[in-house]
Tab-separated table of C-alpha atoms and ligand atoms in Angstrom:
chain	number	residue	atom	x	y	z
E	485	MET	CA	10.904	242.066	-97.206
E	486	ALA	CA	13.654	239.376	-97.925
E	487	GLU	CA	14.868	238.787	-101.169
E	488	TYR	CA	15.228	234.830	-102.853
E	489	LYS	CA	16.501	233.223	-105.596
E	490	LEU	CA	14.452	229.689	-106.786
E	491	THR	CA	14.873	226.897	-108.646
E	492	THR	CA	12.645	224.406	-109.575
E	493	PRO	CA	11.413	222.244	-108.782
E	494	LEU	CA	10.263	223.311	-105.466
E	495	THR	CA	10.383	222.155	-102.026
E	496	ASP	CA	8.781	222.380	-98.950
E	497	ASP	CA	11.608	223.946	-97.452
E	498	ASP	CA	11.913	226.919	-99.792
E	499	ILE	CA	8.304	227.186	-99.905
E	500	VAL	CA	7.976	227.811	-95.824
E	501	LYS	CA	10.699	230.309	-95.416
E	502	LEU	CA	8.801	233.040	-97.462
E	503	LYS	CA	6.758	235.541	-96.282
E	504	ALA	CA	4.034	237.785	-97.956
E	505	GLY	CA	6.406	240.728	-99.641
E	506	ASP	CA	9.311	238.740	-99.967
E	507	VAL	CA	11.042	239.064	-103.651
E	508	VAL	CA	11.818	235.938	-105.486
E	509	PHE	CA	13.786	235.469	-108.830
E	510	LEU	CA	12.576	232.127	-110.209
E	511	SER	CA	14.222	229.965	-112.494
E	512	GLY	CA	14.163	226.659	-113.982
E	513	ILE	CA	10.732	225.226	-115.596
E	514	ILE	CA	6.982	226.295	-115.130
E	515	TYR	CA	4.400	225.155	-116.697
E	516	SER	CA	1.486	227.622	-118.279
E	517	ALA	CA	-2.526	226.922	-117.744
E	518	ARG	CA	-5.467	229.326	-117.755
E	519	ASP	CA	-8.438	228.622	-117.777
E	520	ALA	CA	-9.485	226.170	-121.077
E	521	ALA	CA	-5.955	224.160	-119.730
E	522	HIS	CA	-7.336	223.601	-116.735
E	523	LYS	CA	-10.761	222.362	-117.581
E	524	LYS	CA	-8.552	219.300	-119.506
E	525	LEU	CA	-6.158	218.818	-117.032
E	526	PHE	CA	-9.147	218.009	-114.715
E	527	GLU	CA	-10.751	215.803	-117.193
E	528	LEU	CA	-7.690	213.640	-117.585
E	529	LEU	CA	-7.213	213.563	-113.350
E	530	ASP	CA	-11.143	212.492	-112.796
E	531	ALA	CA	-10.468	210.093	-116.182
E	532	GLY	CA	-7.207	208.839	-113.717
E	533	LYS	CA	-5.087	209.415	-116.743
E	534	GLU	CA	-1.687	210.681	-116.413
E	535	LEU	CA	-1.357	214.691	-116.819
E	536	PRO	CA	1.258	215.888	-118.860
E	537	PHE	CA	3.447	217.076	-117.170
E	538	ASP	CA	4.901	216.024	-113.594
E	539	LEU	CA	2.772	217.975	-110.716
E	540	ALA	CA	5.129	217.944	-107.769
E	541	GLY	CA	7.317	220.486	-107.062
E	542	SER	CA	5.820	222.396	-109.692
E	543	ALA	CA	4.505	225.962	-110.688
E	544	ILE	CA	1.921	226.966	-112.190
E	545	TYR	CA	1.912	230.327	-114.547
E	546	TYR	CA	-1.627	231.506	-115.248
E	547	VAL	CA	-0.886	232.728	-118.620
E	548	GLY	CA	-1.720	232.676	-122.182
E	549	PRO	CA	1.192	234.422	-124.027
E	550	SER	CA	1.017	236.459	-127.831
E	551	PRO	CA	2.534	234.744	-130.770
E	552	ALA	CA	5.968	234.446	-130.529
E	553	PRO	CA	7.893	237.123	-133.466
E	554	PRO	CA	11.087	235.917	-135.202
E	555	GLY	CA	13.386	235.537	-133.045
E	556	ARG	CA	12.585	235.262	-129.920
E	557	PRO	CA	10.850	232.262	-127.917
E	558	ILE	CA	8.165	233.651	-127.093
E	559	GLY	CA	5.655	237.030	-127.253
E	560	ALA	CA	4.545	238.876	-124.518
E	561	ALA	CA	3.602	236.839	-121.634
E	562	GLY	CA	2.267	238.434	-118.097
E	563	PRO	CA	0.222	237.180	-115.878
E	564	THR	CA	-3.715	236.800	-115.881
E	565	THR	CA	-6.245	237.408	-113.504
E	566	SER	CA	-5.759	234.615	-111.113
E	567	TYR	CA	-9.611	233.648	-109.427
E	568	ARG	CA	-10.917	232.524	-112.267
E	569	MET	CA	-8.421	228.947	-111.401
E	570	ASP	CA	-9.553	229.400	-108.008
E	571	THR	CA	-11.524	226.360	-108.240
E	572	TYR	CA	-9.006	224.001	-109.324
E	573	ALA	CA	-6.202	225.324	-107.337
E	574	PRO	CA	-6.983	223.532	-103.944
E	575	ARG	CA	-6.695	220.047	-105.579
E	576	LEU	CA	-3.352	221.024	-107.527
E	577	HIS	CA	-1.578	221.819	-104.392
E	578	ALA	CA	-2.914	218.644	-102.879
E	579	LEU	CA	-1.238	216.832	-105.720
E	580	GLY	CA	1.925	218.247	-104.969
E	581	MET	CA	1.766	221.813	-107.195
E	582	LYS	CA	3.637	223.905	-105.413
E	583	ALA	CA	3.323	227.639	-106.531
E	584	SER	CA	0.920	229.256	-108.277
E	585	ILE	CA	1.570	232.680	-110.521
E	586	GLY	CA	-0.953	235.502	-111.330
E	587	LYS	CA	-2.383	238.481	-110.414
E	588	GLY	CA	-5.079	239.120	-108.084
E	589	LYS	CA	-7.155	238.029	-105.431
E	590	ARG	CA	-7.524	234.253	-104.923
E	591	SER	CA	-10.470	232.492	-102.876
E	592	ASP	CA	-10.357	231.505	-98.826
E	593	GLU	CA	-10.231	227.764	-100.310
E	594	VAL	CA	-7.101	228.756	-102.280
E	595	LYS	CA	-5.385	229.877	-98.989
E	596	ALA	CA	-6.198	226.920	-97.008
E	597	ALA	CA	-5.004	225.025	-99.519
E	598	MET	CA	-1.090	226.836	-99.646
E	599	LYS	CA	-1.749	225.933	-95.605
E	600	GLU	CA	-2.393	222.926	-95.925
E	601	HIS	CA	-0.018	221.554	-98.400
E	602	THR	CA	3.080	224.186	-97.721
E	603	GLY	CA	2.295	226.422	-101.284
E	604	VAL	CA	2.661	229.635	-102.021
E	605	TYR	CA	0.790	232.115	-104.550
E	606	PHE	CA	3.182	234.985	-106.603
E	607	GLY	CA	2.331	237.654	-108.194
E	608	ALA	CA	3.559	239.068	-111.347
E	609	THR	CA	3.247	242.587	-113.078
E	610	GLY	CA	0.225	242.383	-114.824
E	611	GLY	CA	0.443	244.251	-118.047
E	612	ALA	CA	4.453	244.390	-118.210
E	613	GLY	CA	3.950	241.104	-120.522
E	614	ALA	CA	6.571	242.685	-122.693
E	615	LEU	CA	9.276	242.929	-119.872
E	616	LEU	CA	8.180	239.063	-117.990
E	617	SER	CA	8.958	237.763	-121.869
E	618	ASN	CA	12.656	238.908	-121.246
E	619	SER	CA	12.996	236.557	-118.401
E	620	ILE	CA	11.782	233.145	-120.337
E	621	THR	CA	14.289	231.840	-122.066
E	622	LYS	CA	12.426	228.739	-124.001
E	623	SER	CA	9.418	227.981	-124.507
E	624	THR	CA	7.408	224.527	-125.777
E	625	VAL	CA	3.502	223.371	-126.318
E	626	ILE	CA	3.373	220.172	-124.011
E	627	ALA	CA	-0.089	219.514	-124.287
E	628	PHE	CA	-3.556	220.809	-125.942
E	629	ASP	CA	-2.091	222.402	-128.546
E	630	GLU	CA	-5.848	222.865	-130.048
E	631	LEU	CA	-6.096	225.772	-127.133
E	632	GLY	CA	-3.731	228.167	-129.110
E	633	PRO	CA	-2.702	230.720	-126.638
E	634	GLU	CA	-4.457	228.447	-123.786
E	635	ALA	CA	-2.164	225.313	-124.850
E	636	VAL	CA	0.295	223.814	-121.717
E	637	ARG	CA	3.906	225.450	-122.289
E	638	GLU	CA	6.536	224.561	-120.543
E	639	MET	CA	8.886	227.335	-120.144
E	640	HIS	CA	12.449	228.082	-118.789
E	641	VAL	CA	12.649	230.815	-116.895
E	642	GLU	CA	15.286	232.508	-115.483
E	643	ASP	CA	15.232	235.015	-112.550
E	644	PHE	CA	11.474	235.593	-113.397
E	645	PRO	CA	10.177	238.680	-111.185
E	646	LEU	CA	8.008	238.038	-108.981
E	647	LEU	CA	6.564	238.500	-105.207
E	648	VAL	CA	5.141	236.529	-102.511
E	649	ILE	CA	1.362	237.814	-102.420
E	650	ASN	CA	0.333	234.431	-100.019
E	651	ASP	CA	2.952	232.610	-97.976
E	652	SER	CA	1.971	229.080	-96.438
E	653	HIS	CA	1.319	230.663	-93.211
E	654	GLY	CA	-2.150	232.885	-93.511
E	655	GLY	CA	0.001	236.463	-94.724
E	656	GLU	CA	-1.427	238.030	-97.291
E	657	LEU	CA	0.456	241.159	-98.948
E	658	TYR	CA	-3.069	242.843	-100.841
E	659	ALA	CA	-3.698	246.125	-99.458
E	660	VAL	CA	-7.641	246.028	-98.014
E	661	PRO	CA	-9.315	248.903	-99.144
E	662	ASP	CA	-9.784	252.078	-96.646
E	663	ARG	CA	-13.654	252.232	-97.993
E	664	GLU	CA	-14.033	254.456	-94.414
E	665	ALA	CA	-11.357	257.274	-96.242
E	666	ALA	CA	-13.199	256.760	-99.385
E	667	GLY	CA	-16.542	257.739	-98.003
E	668	ILE	CA	-18.410	254.614	-98.934
E	669	LYS	CA	-20.683	252.277	-96.475
P	1052	MET	CA	-20.032	262.487	-151.708
P	1053	ARG	CA	-16.241	261.543	-151.018
P	1054	THR	CA	-15.435	257.931	-152.194
P	1055	ILE	CA	-12.952	255.882	-149.598
P	1056	GLN	CA	-12.064	252.313	-150.747
P	1057	THR	CA	-11.883	249.415	-148.224
P	1058	SER	CA	-8.715	248.927	-148.844
P	1059	GLN	CA	-7.375	251.619	-147.429
P	1060	ILE	CA	-9.964	251.290	-144.388
P	1061	VAL	CA	-8.614	247.646	-143.928
P	1062	ASP	CA	-4.805	248.954	-143.706
P	1063	ALA	CA	-5.466	251.955	-141.932
P	1064	VAL	CA	-7.081	249.163	-139.339
P	1065	ALA	CA	-4.519	247.035	-139.228
P	1066	ALA	CA	-1.673	249.713	-138.417
P	1067	MET	CA	-3.923	250.955	-135.995
P	1068	CYS	CA	-4.222	247.489	-134.370
P	1069	ILE	CA	-0.277	246.957	-134.369
P	1070	LYS	CA	0.919	250.612	-133.523
P	1071	GLY	CA	-2.252	250.499	-130.484
P	1072	ASN	CA	-0.907	247.136	-128.616
P	1073	THR	CA	3.228	248.327	-128.775
P	1074	GLU	CA	2.700	252.035	-128.734
P	1075	LEU	CA	1.879	252.785	-124.991
P	1076	PRO	CA	-0.465	256.347	-125.689
P	1077	ALA	CA	1.906	259.819	-124.749
P	1078	ASP	CA	-1.473	260.512	-122.427
P	1079	VAL	CA	-1.270	257.266	-120.227
P	1080	ARG	CA	2.547	257.396	-120.124
P	1081	ALA	CA	2.082	261.239	-118.835
P	1082	ARG	CA	0.138	260.002	-116.321
P	1083	LEU	CA	1.917	257.029	-115.127
P	1084	GLU	CA	5.113	259.188	-114.786
P	1085	GLN	CA	3.148	261.515	-112.654
P	1086	ALA	CA	1.876	258.732	-110.053
P	1087	MET	CA	5.360	257.583	-110.117
P	1088	ALA	CA	6.616	261.006	-109.033
P	1089	GLU	CA	3.424	260.949	-106.501
P	1090	GLU	CA	4.209	257.611	-104.736
P	1091	THR	CA	6.460	257.450	-102.043
P	1092	ALA	CA	6.109	253.162	-101.154
P	1093	PRO	CA	8.600	251.034	-102.567
P	1094	SER	CA	6.631	248.790	-104.399
P	1095	ALA	CA	4.464	251.230	-105.715
P	1096	LYS	CA	7.308	253.100	-107.241
P	1097	GLU	CA	8.762	249.479	-108.600
P	1098	VAL	CA	5.365	248.772	-110.246
P	1099	LEU	CA	5.150	252.071	-112.540
P	1100	ARG	CA	8.893	251.765	-112.986
P	1101	GLN	CA	8.461	248.436	-114.337
P	1102	LEU	CA	4.801	249.434	-116.487
P	1103	LEU	CA	7.192	252.285	-117.937
P	1104	GLU	CA	10.361	249.555	-119.222
P	1105	ASN	CA	7.415	247.644	-120.096
P	1106	ALA	CA	6.412	250.610	-122.379
P	1107	ASP	CA	9.719	250.886	-123.361
P	1108	LEU	CA	10.680	247.553	-124.434
P	1109	ALA	CA	7.155	247.319	-126.663
P	1110	MET	CA	8.078	250.378	-128.565
P	1111	ASN	CA	11.508	249.090	-129.604
P	1112	THR	CA	10.792	245.161	-129.555
P	1113	LYS	CA	7.137	245.774	-131.066
P	1114	LEU	CA	6.261	242.500	-128.426
P	1115	PRO	CA	2.638	243.382	-127.013
P	1116	LEU	CA	2.791	245.581	-123.952
P	1117	CYS	CA	0.352	242.898	-122.363
P	1118	GLN	CA	-0.105	239.431	-123.950
P	1119	ASP	CA	-3.983	240.409	-123.648
P	1120	CYS	CA	-4.468	242.185	-126.876
P	1121	GLY	CA	-7.814	242.534	-126.317
P	1122	LEU	CA	-10.975	242.410	-127.704
P	1123	ALA	CA	-10.887	244.979	-130.607
P	1124	VAL	CA	-13.249	247.768	-129.826
P	1125	PHE	CA	-14.422	250.104	-132.543
P	1126	PHE	CA	-16.204	253.701	-132.211
P	1127	VAL	CA	-16.845	254.590	-135.792
P	1128	GLU	CA	-17.943	257.843	-137.314
P	1129	VAL	CA	-19.055	258.129	-141.001
P	1130	GLY	CA	-19.753	261.512	-142.561
P	1131	ASP	CA	-22.573	261.610	-144.200
P	1132	ASP	CA	-20.951	262.337	-147.279
P	1133	VAL	CA	-19.152	259.872	-147.748
P	1134	ARG	CA	-19.315	256.991	-149.891
P	1135	ILE	CA	-17.269	253.547	-149.141
P	1136	GLU	CA	-16.647	251.550	-152.464
P	1137	GLY	CA	-15.115	247.777	-153.075
P	1138	GLY	CA	-17.285	246.166	-150.053
P	1139	ASN	CA	-18.711	246.776	-146.781
P	1140	LEU	CA	-17.903	248.639	-144.212
P	1141	ARG	CA	-17.990	246.294	-141.593
P	1142	ASP	CA	-15.852	243.536	-143.009
P	1143	ALA	CA	-13.147	245.882	-143.834
P	1144	ILE	CA	-12.748	246.450	-140.272
P	1145	ASN	CA	-12.854	243.023	-139.411
P	1146	ASP	CA	-10.238	242.207	-142.605
P	1147	GLY	CA	-8.183	244.994	-141.081
P	1148	VAL	CA	-8.202	243.647	-137.568
P	1149	ARG	CA	-7.643	239.856	-138.997
P	1150	LYS	CA	-4.686	241.328	-140.874
P	1151	GLY	CA	-3.381	243.543	-137.636
P	1152	TYR	CA	-3.784	240.791	-135.140
P	1153	GLY	CA	-1.725	238.521	-137.617
P	1154	GLU	CA	0.843	240.611	-139.299
P	1155	GLY	CA	1.777	241.890	-135.465
P	1156	PHE	CA	1.964	238.842	-133.658
P	1157	LEU	CA	-0.666	240.098	-131.874
P	1158	ARG	CA	-2.706	237.671	-129.742
P	1159	LYS	CA	-6.229	236.750	-130.387
P	1160	SER	CA	-8.515	236.581	-127.953
P	1161	ALA	CA	-12.256	236.508	-129.197
P	1162	CYS	CA	-13.462	232.761	-128.340
P	1163	ASP	CA	-17.375	231.208	-129.033
P	1164	PRO	CA	-19.135	231.577	-125.245
P	1165	LEU	CA	-20.296	228.507	-124.985
P	1166	THR	CA	-18.381	225.440	-126.979
P	1167	ARG	CA	-14.780	228.209	-126.008
P	1168	ALA	CA	-13.437	227.446	-129.416
P	1169	ASN	CA	-11.288	230.118	-130.637
P	1170	THR	CA	-12.245	232.010	-133.478
P	1171	GLY	CA	-8.453	231.801	-134.805
P	1172	ASP	CA	-8.318	235.756	-135.902
P	1173	GLY	CA	-9.212	238.005	-133.539
P	1174	THR	CA	-12.410	239.000	-134.877
P	1175	PRO	CA	-15.550	239.900	-134.650
P	1176	ALA	CA	-14.453	243.243	-133.465
P	1177	ILE	CA	-17.086	244.797	-131.645
P	1178	ILE	CA	-18.391	248.063	-133.169
P	1179	HIS	CA	-20.275	251.014	-132.647
P	1180	PHE	CA	-21.145	253.171	-135.630
P	1181	ASP	CA	-22.410	256.826	-135.517
P	1182	PHE	CA	-23.255	259.000	-138.600
P	1183	VAL	CA	-22.118	262.424	-138.488
P	1184	PRO	CA	-21.984	265.586	-140.893
P	1185	GLY	CA	-19.264	265.492	-142.755
P	1186	ASP	CA	-17.156	263.458	-145.434
P	1187	LYS	CA	-14.746	261.938	-143.387
P	1188	LEU	CA	-14.284	258.311	-141.920
P	1189	LYS	CA	-13.865	258.661	-138.134
P	1190	LEU	CA	-12.615	254.800	-136.453
P	1191	VAL	CA	-11.541	254.976	-133.028
P	1192	TYR	CA	-9.578	252.066	-131.615
P	1193	MET	CA	-9.182	250.082	-128.185
P	1194	ALA	CA	-7.950	247.051	-127.140
P	1195	LYS	CA	-9.961	245.893	-124.798
P	1196	GLY	CA	-8.360	243.227	-121.818
P	1197	GLY	CA	-10.509	241.019	-120.287
P	1198	GLY	CA	-9.377	240.759	-116.561
P	1199	SER	CA	-10.175	244.659	-116.453
P	1200	GLU	CA	-14.083	244.330	-118.354
P	1201	ASN	CA	-14.129	241.071	-115.976
P	1202	MET	CA	-14.892	243.751	-113.142
P	1203	SER	CA	-17.124	246.327	-115.202
P	1204	ARG	CA	-20.629	246.181	-114.314
P	1205	VAL	CA	-24.201	247.869	-114.841
P	1206	THR	CA	-26.551	248.718	-112.904
P	1207	MET	CA	-30.307	250.666	-112.431
P	1208	LEU	CA	-30.527	252.674	-109.865
P	1209	ALA	CA	-33.867	254.141	-108.411
P	1210	PRO	CA	-33.785	257.745	-109.433
P	1211	ALA	CA	-34.107	258.899	-105.730
P	1212	GLN	CA	-30.680	257.134	-105.568
P	1213	GLY	CA	-29.091	260.223	-107.471
P	1214	TRP	CA	-25.691	260.941	-107.061
P	1215	GLU	CA	-24.940	259.794	-103.564
P	1216	GLY	CA	-26.032	256.225	-104.880
P	1217	ILE	CA	-24.208	256.402	-107.877
P	1218	LYS	CA	-21.127	257.544	-106.271
P	1219	GLN	CA	-21.272	254.572	-103.990
P	1220	PHE	CA	-21.771	252.018	-106.590
P	1221	VAL	CA	-18.712	253.124	-108.287
P	1222	ILE	CA	-16.543	253.397	-105.505
P	1223	ASN	CA	-17.880	250.159	-104.131
P	1224	ARG	CA	-17.058	248.452	-107.473
P	1225	VAL	CA	-13.544	249.567	-107.788
P	1226	ALA	CA	-12.892	248.398	-104.107
P	1227	GLU	CA	-13.948	245.063	-104.644
P	1228	ALA	CA	-11.815	244.688	-108.013
P	1229	GLY	CA	-9.006	245.812	-105.649
P	1230	PRO	CA	-6.074	243.874	-107.696
P	1231	ASN	CA	-7.848	242.015	-110.200
P	1232	PRO	CA	-8.074	245.064	-113.053
P	1233	CYS	CA	-4.285	245.725	-113.148
P	1234	PRO	CA	-4.401	248.779	-111.347
P	1235	PRO	CA	-3.840	251.959	-111.568
P	1236	THR	CA	-7.415	252.099	-113.648
P	1237	VAL	CA	-8.947	254.746	-116.135
P	1238	ILE	CA	-12.582	254.294	-115.038
P	1239	GLY	CA	-15.494	254.357	-117.440
P	1240	ILE	CA	-18.873	255.784	-116.726
P	1241	GLY	CA	-22.192	255.871	-118.786
P	1242	ILE	CA	-25.567	257.841	-116.669
P	1243	GLY	CA	-28.258	257.569	-118.213
P	1244	GLY	CA	-29.825	256.293	-121.739
P	1245	THR	CA	-31.389	253.025	-120.956
P	1246	PHE	CA	-29.346	249.113	-119.557
P	1247	ASP	CA	-27.737	248.790	-122.886
P	1248	HIS	CA	-27.131	252.525	-123.543
P	1249	ALA	CA	-25.295	253.154	-120.019
P	1250	ALA	CA	-22.423	250.287	-120.867
P	1251	LYS	CA	-21.883	251.996	-124.034
P	1252	ILE	CA	-21.478	255.233	-123.082
P	1253	ALA	CA	-19.267	253.782	-120.201
P	1254	LYS	CA	-16.939	252.222	-122.752
P	1255	LYS	CA	-17.177	255.329	-125.462
P	1256	SER	CA	-16.000	257.500	-122.038
P	1257	LEU	CA	-12.925	255.601	-122.100
P	1258	MET	CA	-12.032	256.585	-125.733
P	1259	ARG	CA	-10.575	260.105	-124.331
P	1260	ARG	CA	-7.880	261.095	-123.843
P	1261	LEU	CA	-6.580	260.645	-119.717
P	1262	ASP	CA	-5.739	264.771	-119.430
P	1263	ASP	CA	-8.845	266.086	-121.437
P	1264	THR	CA	-11.452	267.801	-119.021
P	1265	HIS	CA	-15.222	267.299	-119.605
P	1266	PRO	CA	-16.584	270.494	-121.241
P	1267	ASP	CA	-19.225	270.459	-118.729
P	1268	PRO	CA	-17.759	272.392	-115.859
P	1269	ASP	CA	-20.440	270.394	-112.989
P	1270	ILE	CA	-19.468	267.060	-114.961
P	1271	ALA	CA	-15.901	267.610	-114.764
P	1272	ALA	CA	-16.031	268.570	-110.756
P	1273	LYS	CA	-17.724	265.002	-110.617
P	1274	GLU	CA	-15.415	262.597	-112.125
P	1275	LYS	CA	-12.740	264.313	-110.059
P	1276	GLU	CA	-14.449	263.781	-106.550
P	1277	LEU	CA	-14.609	260.176	-107.639
P	1278	GLU	CA	-10.877	260.165	-109.097
P	1279	GLU	CA	-9.846	261.571	-105.445
P	1280	ALA	CA	-12.488	259.221	-103.460
P	1281	ILE	CA	-11.510	256.396	-105.190
P	1282	ASN	CA	-7.836	257.294	-104.913
P	1283	ARG	CA	-8.216	257.388	-100.839
P	1284	LEU	CA	-8.986	253.504	-101.025
P	1285	GLY	CA	-5.359	253.296	-101.027
P	1286	ILE	CA	-5.677	249.654	-103.578
P	1287	GLY	CA	-2.457	251.379	-105.909
P	1288	PRO	CA	-0.458	249.698	-108.421
P	1289	MET	CA	-1.014	246.374	-108.794
P	1290	GLY	CA	-2.858	246.453	-105.409
P	1291	LEU	CA	0.554	246.576	-103.473
P	1292	GLY	CA	-0.826	249.945	-101.375
P	1293	GLY	CA	-0.229	253.312	-102.285
P	1294	LYS	CA	-1.545	256.669	-104.266
P	1295	THR	CA	-2.497	255.934	-107.228
P	1296	THR	CA	-5.950	253.393	-107.331
P	1297	THR	CA	-7.149	255.118	-110.773
P	1298	LEU	CA	-5.037	257.308	-113.392
P	1299	SER	CA	-8.490	259.188	-114.350
P	1300	VAL	CA	-12.424	258.484	-114.434
P	1301	LYS	CA	-14.073	259.615	-117.429
P	1302	MET	CA	-17.931	259.787	-117.248
P	1303	THR	CA	-20.848	260.576	-119.714
P	1304	VAL	CA	-24.242	261.710	-118.972
P	1305	GLU	CA	-27.184	261.256	-121.434
P	1306	PRO	CA	-30.889	261.454	-120.767
P	1307	CYS	CA	-32.971	258.124	-119.727
P	1308	HIS	CA	-36.431	257.802	-119.010
P	1309	LEU	CA	-38.010	259.273	-116.111
P	1310	ALA	CA	-38.373	255.922	-113.926
P	1311	SER	CA	-34.972	254.751	-114.426
P	1312	LEU	CA	-31.356	255.476	-113.242
P	1313	PRO	CA	-28.515	253.684	-115.563
P	1314	LEU	CA	-25.446	253.349	-114.504
P	1315	ALA	CA	-22.448	251.407	-115.669
P	1316	VAL	CA	-18.934	251.109	-114.829
P	1317	ASN	CA	-16.712	249.843	-117.614
P	1318	VAL	CA	-13.075	249.148	-115.627
P	1319	GLN	CA	-9.780	249.137	-117.711
P	1320	CYS	CA	-6.633	248.720	-116.878
P	1321	HIS	CA	-3.417	250.689	-116.923
P	1322	SER	CA	-2.609	249.434	-120.407
P	1323	GLN	CA	-4.835	251.845	-121.761
P	1324	ARG	CA	-4.406	251.200	-125.701
P	1325	HIS	CA	-6.460	253.415	-127.569
P	1326	GLU	CA	-5.701	254.899	-131.260
P	1327	GLU	CA	-7.338	256.912	-133.711
P	1328	VAL	CA	-7.746	257.383	-137.271
P	1329	ILE	CA	-9.103	260.258	-139.801
P	1330	LEU	CA	-9.953	259.069	-143.048
K	1925	SF4	S1	-6.277	243.766	-117.297
K	1925	SF4	FE1	-4.943	244.816	-118.656
K	1925	SF4	S2	-2.866	245.369	-117.952
K	1925	SF4	FE2	-4.033	243.640	-117.063
K	1925	SF4	S3	-3.135	241.827	-117.881
K	1925	SF4	FE3	-5.287	242.244	-119.100
K	1925	SF4	S4	-5.547	243.427	-120.603
K	1925	SF4	FE4	-3.507	243.324	-119.552
């Protein structure tokens, strides 16, 4: 398992070399968006309007941070469960998104889109929100302020610690549950 | 009659919300440390190391352990000889949540289920009241995250399915949830009652300390049996594989209808944030 340092915007060359299980320290700008923000982004796309950020080479982080206390750029900021964004991710990959960051399983449609459009799915440690916030140096709401924790934020990250869960070659890191050992049908 | 002022309840609830979200309880920490000692896979060890470092950091910075500060869930025991003065008990608990989630910079995660509009202040709390002998007021709080709650299920088994059917359903639920609920999880199980009551006692099971033992030896043995079977699934911390898929299984069993076998599985994440106060 290899270790890489990558910087956004991400290129196909960055993504192709990644294999499930690799460790990536990501720097640059990433965008936060979860359920409600994705819905709004799609309303913009359907209306033929411009998105609040450039999808080309982008990494979207499924996160709804807690409020920033005085003296910190952001509150706790760990990943939310990704499957809820599965209906949105394939189209975003087709439009240039290179990476999504979250926790938990993805659908077959998302995995196929990553193969087709050279994308990657990174896992961050769920429930380590305080620790992960240490890698975020700046955070600004750039759209949908009314959504509160679900607003779209531009986040500057330095060496954000990630694991490649699904790579662009069909590889997956998650353990397959051993049903037989656990005695279930 | 003993009188308790609502202002005292508001402050106690606010303090519990803040402490609960920033200090990992000692029983949970001890169990994570034990898991770290038992795991051999580097990825499993690394996840547990991060979770322990996260707990230290949250404690020192007062940042929440997890950005999902949950819905505020309370089990409240009101003594028969307690009189609440200054307002209504439910309002006082909600005022405390509003205060704690505001002053503690905790994320407000309550929203309208249809419009999805955030209520803005973390309320309403989910509150279960019980009435007990005595002159005390006991408040148990849990910050219940959405990711693990989404993996929970209630089912109505046929009585003929019995313990074997219960085991199949619970272990299958954990297998299907896989990495989604932030394993290693705590599994709260409610068996009996009605459809709604099974879910409530499953949630109540999660309020127990991880290191306690069920007073009924038969149920204690069944909790162990399930815990061991679940850990043989090998899902491991964050789903990356390993020996620790669940930290503990807690079960509550209560009488049900002759025709029914209600079963609820309430999945809780490793961020098992619970606090209690007695006034
Ligand atoms: S499941 Fe628990 S630890 Fe994971 S993100 Fe939700 S609240 Fe946090």
